[in-house]
JSON list of C-alpha atoms in Angstrom, two decimals:
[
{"chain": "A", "resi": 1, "resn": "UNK", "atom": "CA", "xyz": [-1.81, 7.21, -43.31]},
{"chain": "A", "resi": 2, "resn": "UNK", "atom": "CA", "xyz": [-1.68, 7.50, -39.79]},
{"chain": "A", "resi": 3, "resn": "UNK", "atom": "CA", "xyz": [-3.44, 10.63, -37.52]},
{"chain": "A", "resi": 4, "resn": "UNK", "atom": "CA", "xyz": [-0.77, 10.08, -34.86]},
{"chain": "A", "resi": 5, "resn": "UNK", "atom": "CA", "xyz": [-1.47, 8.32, -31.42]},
{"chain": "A", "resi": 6, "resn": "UNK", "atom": "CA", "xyz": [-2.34, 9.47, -27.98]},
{"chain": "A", "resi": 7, "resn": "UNK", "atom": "CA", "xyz": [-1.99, 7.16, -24.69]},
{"chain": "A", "resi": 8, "resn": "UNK", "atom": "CA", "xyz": [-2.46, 7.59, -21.07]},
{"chain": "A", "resi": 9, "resn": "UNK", "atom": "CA", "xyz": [-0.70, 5.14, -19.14]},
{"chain": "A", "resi": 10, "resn": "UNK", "atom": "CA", "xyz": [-1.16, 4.42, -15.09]},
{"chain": "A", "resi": 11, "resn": "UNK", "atom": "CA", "xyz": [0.74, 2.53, -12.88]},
{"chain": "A", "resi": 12, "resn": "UNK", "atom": "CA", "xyz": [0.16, 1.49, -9.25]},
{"chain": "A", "resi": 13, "resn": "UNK", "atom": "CA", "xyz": [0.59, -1.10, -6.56]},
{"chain": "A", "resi": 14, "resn": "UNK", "atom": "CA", "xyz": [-1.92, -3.21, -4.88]},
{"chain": "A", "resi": 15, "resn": "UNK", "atom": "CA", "xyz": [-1.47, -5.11, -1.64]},
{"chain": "A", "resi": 16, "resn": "UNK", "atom": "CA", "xyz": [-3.51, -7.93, -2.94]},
{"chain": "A", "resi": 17, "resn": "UNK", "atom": "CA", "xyz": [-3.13, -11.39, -5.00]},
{"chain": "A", "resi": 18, "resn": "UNK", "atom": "CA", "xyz": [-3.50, -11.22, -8.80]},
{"chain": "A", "resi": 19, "resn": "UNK", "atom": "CA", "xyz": [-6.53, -13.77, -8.40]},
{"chain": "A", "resi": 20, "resn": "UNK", "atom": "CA", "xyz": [-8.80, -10.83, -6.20]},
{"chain": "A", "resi": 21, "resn": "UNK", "atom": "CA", "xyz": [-7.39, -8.04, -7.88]},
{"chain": "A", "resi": 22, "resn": "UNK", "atom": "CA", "xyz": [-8.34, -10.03, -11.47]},
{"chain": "A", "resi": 23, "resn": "UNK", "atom": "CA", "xyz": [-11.88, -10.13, -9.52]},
{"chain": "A", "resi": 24, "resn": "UNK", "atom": "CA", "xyz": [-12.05, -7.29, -8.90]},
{"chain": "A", "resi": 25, "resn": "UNK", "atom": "CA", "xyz": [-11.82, -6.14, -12.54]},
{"chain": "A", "resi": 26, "resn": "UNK", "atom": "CA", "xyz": [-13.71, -8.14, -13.91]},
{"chain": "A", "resi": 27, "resn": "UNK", "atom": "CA", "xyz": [-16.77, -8.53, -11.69]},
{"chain": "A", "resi": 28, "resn": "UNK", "atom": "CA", "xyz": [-20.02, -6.51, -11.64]},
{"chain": "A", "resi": 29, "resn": "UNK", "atom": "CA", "xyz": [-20.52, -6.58, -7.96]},
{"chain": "A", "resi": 30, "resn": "UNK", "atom": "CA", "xyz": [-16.80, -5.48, -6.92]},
{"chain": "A", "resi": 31, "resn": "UNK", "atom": "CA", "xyz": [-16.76, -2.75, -10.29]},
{"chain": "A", "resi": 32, "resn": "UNK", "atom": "CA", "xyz": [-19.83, -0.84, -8.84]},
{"chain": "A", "resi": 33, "resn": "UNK", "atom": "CA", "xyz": [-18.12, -0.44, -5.65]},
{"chain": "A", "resi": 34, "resn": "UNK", "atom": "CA", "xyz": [-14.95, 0.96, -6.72]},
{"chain": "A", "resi": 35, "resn": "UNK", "atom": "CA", "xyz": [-16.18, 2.66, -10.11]},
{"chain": "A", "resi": 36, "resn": "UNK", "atom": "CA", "xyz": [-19.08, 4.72, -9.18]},
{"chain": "A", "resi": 37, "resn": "UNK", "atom": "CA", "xyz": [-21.82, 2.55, -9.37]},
{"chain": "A", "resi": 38, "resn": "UNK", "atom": "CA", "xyz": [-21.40, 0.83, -12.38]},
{"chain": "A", "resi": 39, "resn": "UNK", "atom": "CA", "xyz": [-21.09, -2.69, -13.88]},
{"chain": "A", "resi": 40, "resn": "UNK", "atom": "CA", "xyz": [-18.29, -3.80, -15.82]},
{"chain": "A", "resi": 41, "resn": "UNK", "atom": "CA", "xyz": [-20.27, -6.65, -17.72]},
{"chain": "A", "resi": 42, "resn": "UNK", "atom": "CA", "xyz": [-18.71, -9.26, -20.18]},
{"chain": "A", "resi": 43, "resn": "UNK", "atom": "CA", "xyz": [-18.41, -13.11, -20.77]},
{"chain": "A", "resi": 44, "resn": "UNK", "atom": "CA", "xyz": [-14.85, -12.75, -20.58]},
{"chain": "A", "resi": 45, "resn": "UNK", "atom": "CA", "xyz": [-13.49, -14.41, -23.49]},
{"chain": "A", "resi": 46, "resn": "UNK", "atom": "CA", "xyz": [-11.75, -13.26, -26.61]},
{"chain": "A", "resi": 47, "resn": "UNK", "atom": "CA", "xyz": [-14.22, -11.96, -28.91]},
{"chain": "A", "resi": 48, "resn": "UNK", "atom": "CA", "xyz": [-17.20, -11.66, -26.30]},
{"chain": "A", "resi": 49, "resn": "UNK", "atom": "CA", "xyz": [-19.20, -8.20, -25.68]},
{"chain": "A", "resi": 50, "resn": "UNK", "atom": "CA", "xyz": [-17.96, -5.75, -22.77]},
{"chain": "A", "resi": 51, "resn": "UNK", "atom": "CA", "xyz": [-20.16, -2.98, -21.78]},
{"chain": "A", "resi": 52, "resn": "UNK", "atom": "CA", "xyz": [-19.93, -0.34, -18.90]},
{"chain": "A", "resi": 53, "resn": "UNK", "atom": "CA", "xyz": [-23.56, -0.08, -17.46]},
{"chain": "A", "resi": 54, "resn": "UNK", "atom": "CA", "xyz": [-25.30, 1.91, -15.10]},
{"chain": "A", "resi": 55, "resn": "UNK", "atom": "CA", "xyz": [-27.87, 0.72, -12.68]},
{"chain": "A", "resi": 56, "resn": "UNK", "atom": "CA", "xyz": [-30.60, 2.17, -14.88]},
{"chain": "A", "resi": 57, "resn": "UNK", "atom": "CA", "xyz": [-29.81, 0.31, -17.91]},
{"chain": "A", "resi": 58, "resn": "UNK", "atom": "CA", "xyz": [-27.71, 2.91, -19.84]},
{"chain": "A", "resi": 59, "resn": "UNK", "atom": "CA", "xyz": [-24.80, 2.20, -21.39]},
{"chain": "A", "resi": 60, "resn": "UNK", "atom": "CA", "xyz": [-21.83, 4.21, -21.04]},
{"chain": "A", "resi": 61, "resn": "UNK", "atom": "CA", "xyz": [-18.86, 2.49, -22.85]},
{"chain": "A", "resi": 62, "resn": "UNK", "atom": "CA", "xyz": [-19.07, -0.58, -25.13]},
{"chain": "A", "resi": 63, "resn": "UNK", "atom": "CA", "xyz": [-16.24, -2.76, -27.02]},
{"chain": "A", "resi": 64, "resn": "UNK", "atom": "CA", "xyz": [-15.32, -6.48, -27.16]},
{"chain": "A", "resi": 65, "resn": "UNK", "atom": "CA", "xyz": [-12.43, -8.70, -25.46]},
{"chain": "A", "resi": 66, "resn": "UNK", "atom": "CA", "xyz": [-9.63, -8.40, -27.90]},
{"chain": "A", "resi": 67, "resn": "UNK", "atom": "CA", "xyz": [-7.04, -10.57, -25.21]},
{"chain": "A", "resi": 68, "resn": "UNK", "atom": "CA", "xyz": [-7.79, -12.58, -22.01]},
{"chain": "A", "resi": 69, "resn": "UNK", "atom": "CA", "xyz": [-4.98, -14.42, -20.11]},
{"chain": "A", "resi": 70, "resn": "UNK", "atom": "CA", "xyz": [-6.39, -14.26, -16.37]},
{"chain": "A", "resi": 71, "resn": "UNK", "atom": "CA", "xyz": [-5.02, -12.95, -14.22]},
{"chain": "A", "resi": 72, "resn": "UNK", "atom": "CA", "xyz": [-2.55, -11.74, -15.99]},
{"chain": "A", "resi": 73, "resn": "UNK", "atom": "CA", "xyz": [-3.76, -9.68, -18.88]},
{"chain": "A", "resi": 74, "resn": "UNK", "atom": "CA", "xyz": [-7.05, -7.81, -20.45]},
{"chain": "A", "resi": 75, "resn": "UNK", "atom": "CA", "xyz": [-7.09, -6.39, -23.50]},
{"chain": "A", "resi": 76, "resn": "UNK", "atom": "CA", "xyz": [-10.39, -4.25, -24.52]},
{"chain": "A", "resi": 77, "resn": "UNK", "atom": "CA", "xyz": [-11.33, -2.62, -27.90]},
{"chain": "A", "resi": 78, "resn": "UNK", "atom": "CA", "xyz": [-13.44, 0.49, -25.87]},
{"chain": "A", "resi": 79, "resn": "UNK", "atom": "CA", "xyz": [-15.87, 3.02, -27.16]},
{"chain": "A", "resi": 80, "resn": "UNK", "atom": "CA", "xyz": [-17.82, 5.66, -24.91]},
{"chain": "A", "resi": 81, "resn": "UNK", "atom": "CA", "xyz": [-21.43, 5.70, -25.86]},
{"chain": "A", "resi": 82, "resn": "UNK", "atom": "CA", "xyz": [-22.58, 8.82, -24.09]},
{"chain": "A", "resi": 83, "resn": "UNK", "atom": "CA", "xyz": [-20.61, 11.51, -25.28]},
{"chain": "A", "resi": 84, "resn": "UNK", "atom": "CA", "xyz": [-20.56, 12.31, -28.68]},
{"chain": "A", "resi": 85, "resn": "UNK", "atom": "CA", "xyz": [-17.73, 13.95, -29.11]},
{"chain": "A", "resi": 86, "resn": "UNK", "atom": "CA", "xyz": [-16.11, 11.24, -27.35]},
{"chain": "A", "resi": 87, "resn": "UNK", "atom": "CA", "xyz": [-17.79, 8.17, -29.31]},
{"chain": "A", "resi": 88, "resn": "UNK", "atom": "CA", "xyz": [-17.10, 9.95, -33.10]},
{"chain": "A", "resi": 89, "resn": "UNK", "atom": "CA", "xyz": [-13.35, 9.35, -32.27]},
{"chain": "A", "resi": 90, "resn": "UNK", "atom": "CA", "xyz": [-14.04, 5.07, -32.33]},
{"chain": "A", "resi": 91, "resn": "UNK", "atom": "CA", "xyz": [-12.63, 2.80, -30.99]},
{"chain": "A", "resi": 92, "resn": "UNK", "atom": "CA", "xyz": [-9.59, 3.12, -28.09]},
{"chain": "A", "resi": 93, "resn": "UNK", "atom": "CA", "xyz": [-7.56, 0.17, -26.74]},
{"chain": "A", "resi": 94, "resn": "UNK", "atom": "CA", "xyz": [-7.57, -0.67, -23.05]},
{"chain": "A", "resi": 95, "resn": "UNK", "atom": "CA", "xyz": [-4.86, -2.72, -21.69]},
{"chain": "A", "resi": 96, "resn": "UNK", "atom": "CA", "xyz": [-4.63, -4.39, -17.99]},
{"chain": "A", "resi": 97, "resn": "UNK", "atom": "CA", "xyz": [-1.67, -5.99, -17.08]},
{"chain": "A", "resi": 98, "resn": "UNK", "atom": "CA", "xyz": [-1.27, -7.74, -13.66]},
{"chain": "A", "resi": 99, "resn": "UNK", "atom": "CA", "xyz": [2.00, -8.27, -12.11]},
{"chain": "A", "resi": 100, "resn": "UNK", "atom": "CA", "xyz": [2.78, -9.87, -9.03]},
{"chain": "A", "resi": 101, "resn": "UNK", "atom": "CA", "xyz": [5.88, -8.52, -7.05]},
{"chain": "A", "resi": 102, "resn": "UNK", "atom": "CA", "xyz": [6.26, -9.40, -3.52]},
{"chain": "A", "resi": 103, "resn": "UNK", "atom": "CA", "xyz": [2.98, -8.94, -1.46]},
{"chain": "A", "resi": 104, "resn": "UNK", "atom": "CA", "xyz": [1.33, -6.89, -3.88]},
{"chain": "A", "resi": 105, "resn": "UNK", "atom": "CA", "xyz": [0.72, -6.60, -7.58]},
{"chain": "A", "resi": 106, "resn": "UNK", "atom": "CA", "xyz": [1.39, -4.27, -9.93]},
{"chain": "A", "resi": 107, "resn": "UNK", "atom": "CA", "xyz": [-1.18, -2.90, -11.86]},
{"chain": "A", "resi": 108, "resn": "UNK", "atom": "CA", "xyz": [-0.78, -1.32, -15.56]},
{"chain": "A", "resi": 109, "resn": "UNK", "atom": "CA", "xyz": [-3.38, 0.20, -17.11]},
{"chain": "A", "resi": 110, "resn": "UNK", "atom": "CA", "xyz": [-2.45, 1.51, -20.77]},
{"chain": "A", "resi": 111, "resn": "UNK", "atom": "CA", "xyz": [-5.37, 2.92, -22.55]},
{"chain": "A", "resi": 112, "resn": "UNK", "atom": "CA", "xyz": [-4.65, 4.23, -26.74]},
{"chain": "A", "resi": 113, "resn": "UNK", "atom": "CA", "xyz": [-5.84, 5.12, -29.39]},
{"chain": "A", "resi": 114, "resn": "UNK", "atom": "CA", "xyz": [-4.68, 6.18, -33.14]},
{"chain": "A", "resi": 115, "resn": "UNK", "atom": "CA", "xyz": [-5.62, 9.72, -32.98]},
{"chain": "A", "resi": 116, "resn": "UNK", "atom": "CA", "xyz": [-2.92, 12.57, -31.94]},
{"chain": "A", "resi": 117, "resn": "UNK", "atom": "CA", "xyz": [-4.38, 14.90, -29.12]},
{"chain": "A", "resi": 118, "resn": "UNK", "atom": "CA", "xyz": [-7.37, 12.57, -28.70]},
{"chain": "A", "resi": 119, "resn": "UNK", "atom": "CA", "xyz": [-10.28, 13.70, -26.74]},
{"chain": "A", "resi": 120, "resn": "UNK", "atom": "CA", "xyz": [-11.15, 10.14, -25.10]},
{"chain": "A", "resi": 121, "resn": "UNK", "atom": "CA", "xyz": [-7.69, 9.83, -23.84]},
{"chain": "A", "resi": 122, "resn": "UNK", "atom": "CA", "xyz": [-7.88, 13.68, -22.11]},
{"chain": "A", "resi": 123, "resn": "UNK", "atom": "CA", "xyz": [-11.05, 12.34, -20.67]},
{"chain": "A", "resi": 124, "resn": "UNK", "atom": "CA", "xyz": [-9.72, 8.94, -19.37]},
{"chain": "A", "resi": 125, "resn": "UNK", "atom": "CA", "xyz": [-6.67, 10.59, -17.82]},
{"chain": "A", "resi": 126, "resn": "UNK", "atom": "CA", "xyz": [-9.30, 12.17, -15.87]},
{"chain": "A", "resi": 127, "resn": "UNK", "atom": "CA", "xyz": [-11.05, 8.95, -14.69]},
{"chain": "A", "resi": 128, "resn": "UNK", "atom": "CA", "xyz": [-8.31, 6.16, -14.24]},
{"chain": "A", "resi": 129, "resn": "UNK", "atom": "CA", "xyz": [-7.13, 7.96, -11.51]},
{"chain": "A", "resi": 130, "resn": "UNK", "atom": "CA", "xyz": [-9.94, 8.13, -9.24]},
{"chain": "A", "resi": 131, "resn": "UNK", "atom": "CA", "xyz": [-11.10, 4.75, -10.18]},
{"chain": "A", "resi": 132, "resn": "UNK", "atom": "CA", "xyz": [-7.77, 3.14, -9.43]},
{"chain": "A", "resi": 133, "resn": "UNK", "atom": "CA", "xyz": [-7.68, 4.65, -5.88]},
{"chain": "A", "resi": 134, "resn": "UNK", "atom": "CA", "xyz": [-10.92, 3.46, -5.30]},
{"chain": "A", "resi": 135, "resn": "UNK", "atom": "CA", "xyz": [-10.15, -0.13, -6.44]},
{"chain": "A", "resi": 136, "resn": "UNK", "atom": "CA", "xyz": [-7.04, -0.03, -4.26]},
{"chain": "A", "resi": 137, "resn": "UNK", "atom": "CA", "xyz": [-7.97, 1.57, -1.19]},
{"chain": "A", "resi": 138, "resn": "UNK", "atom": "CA", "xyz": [-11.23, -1.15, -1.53]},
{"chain": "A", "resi": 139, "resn": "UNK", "atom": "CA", "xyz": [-8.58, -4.20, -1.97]},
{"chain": "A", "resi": 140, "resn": "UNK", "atom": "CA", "xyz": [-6.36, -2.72, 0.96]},
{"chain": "A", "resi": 141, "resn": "UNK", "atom": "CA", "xyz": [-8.55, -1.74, 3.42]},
{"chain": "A", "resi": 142, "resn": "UNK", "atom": "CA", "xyz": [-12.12, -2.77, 2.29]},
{"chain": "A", "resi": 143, "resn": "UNK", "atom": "CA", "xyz": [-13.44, 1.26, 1.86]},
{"chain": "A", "resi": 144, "resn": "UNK", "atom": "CA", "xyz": [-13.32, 3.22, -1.05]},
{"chain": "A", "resi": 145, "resn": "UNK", "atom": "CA", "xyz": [-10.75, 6.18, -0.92]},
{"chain": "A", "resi": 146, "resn": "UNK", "atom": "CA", "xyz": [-13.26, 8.66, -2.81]},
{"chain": "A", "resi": 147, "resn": "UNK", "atom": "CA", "xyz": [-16.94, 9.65, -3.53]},
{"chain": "A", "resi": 148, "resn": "UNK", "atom": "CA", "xyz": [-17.63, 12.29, -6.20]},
{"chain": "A", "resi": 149, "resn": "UNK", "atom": "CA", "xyz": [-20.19, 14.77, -5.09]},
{"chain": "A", "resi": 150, "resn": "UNK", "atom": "CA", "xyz": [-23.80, 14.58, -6.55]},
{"chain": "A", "resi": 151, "resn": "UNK", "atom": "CA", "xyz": [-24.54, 16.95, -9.82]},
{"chain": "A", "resi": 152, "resn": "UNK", "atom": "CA", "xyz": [-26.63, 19.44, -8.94]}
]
């Protein structure tokens, strides 16, 4: 029996080629730039290990590459790891879909899981936002578009 199903979805345009955007997704270097200072680390292969990690060593998300078809589409099984409340709801679904039109691509980001109201998919509707700015204001005009402020 199913709990129900919760998904945020985000859409937006980048003035870039699906090879750099693809790039920029997928390597550590260009992730920490864009997503705060972490590293989006993985073989990149169906089946291999993906892990969100932070310059100290922690992890913050974890999951495995479900679908690869670069650079067209990424498909991620994702768990956070460092909030509990977060990480007792399993495993979401992340999916990336690249889509060239004209000069730019179109980026999808679809991110779900089998839960009604689920807390990880409040709390990604939160982040995807800021993240994708980033990423696109760093593909379009090689500076990030924002900075969170330190915690006190």
């Amino acid at each position: 029996m199913s709990t129900g199903h919760s998904a945020f979805v985000y859409v937006t345009y980048i003035r870039t080629t699906p090879e750099k955007l693809w790039e920029a997704l997928t390597k550590p270097e260009f992730t920490k730039q864009y997503w705060f200072g972490v590293s989006v680390v993985s073989e990149w292969k169906t089946g291999a290990d993906w892990r969100i990690q932070f310059d100290d060593g922690r992890i913050a998300d974890t999951g495995s590459i479900l679908e690869i078809d670069p650079p067209r589409r990424l498909v991620i099984k994702w768990r956070n790891e460092f909030m509990p409340e977060l990480k007792a709801e399993g495993y979401s679904r992340c999916t990336m879909e690249l889509e060239p039109i004209g000069g730019a691509v179109k980026l999808t980001i679809r991110h779900e899981i089998d839960i009604a109201d689920a807390k990880v998919i409040n709390a990604v509707s939160g982040g995807w936002p800021s993240i994708l700015s980033n990423l696109k204001s760093l593909l379009e005009t090689g500076a990030v578009a924002y900075t969170p402020p330190p915690k006190p």
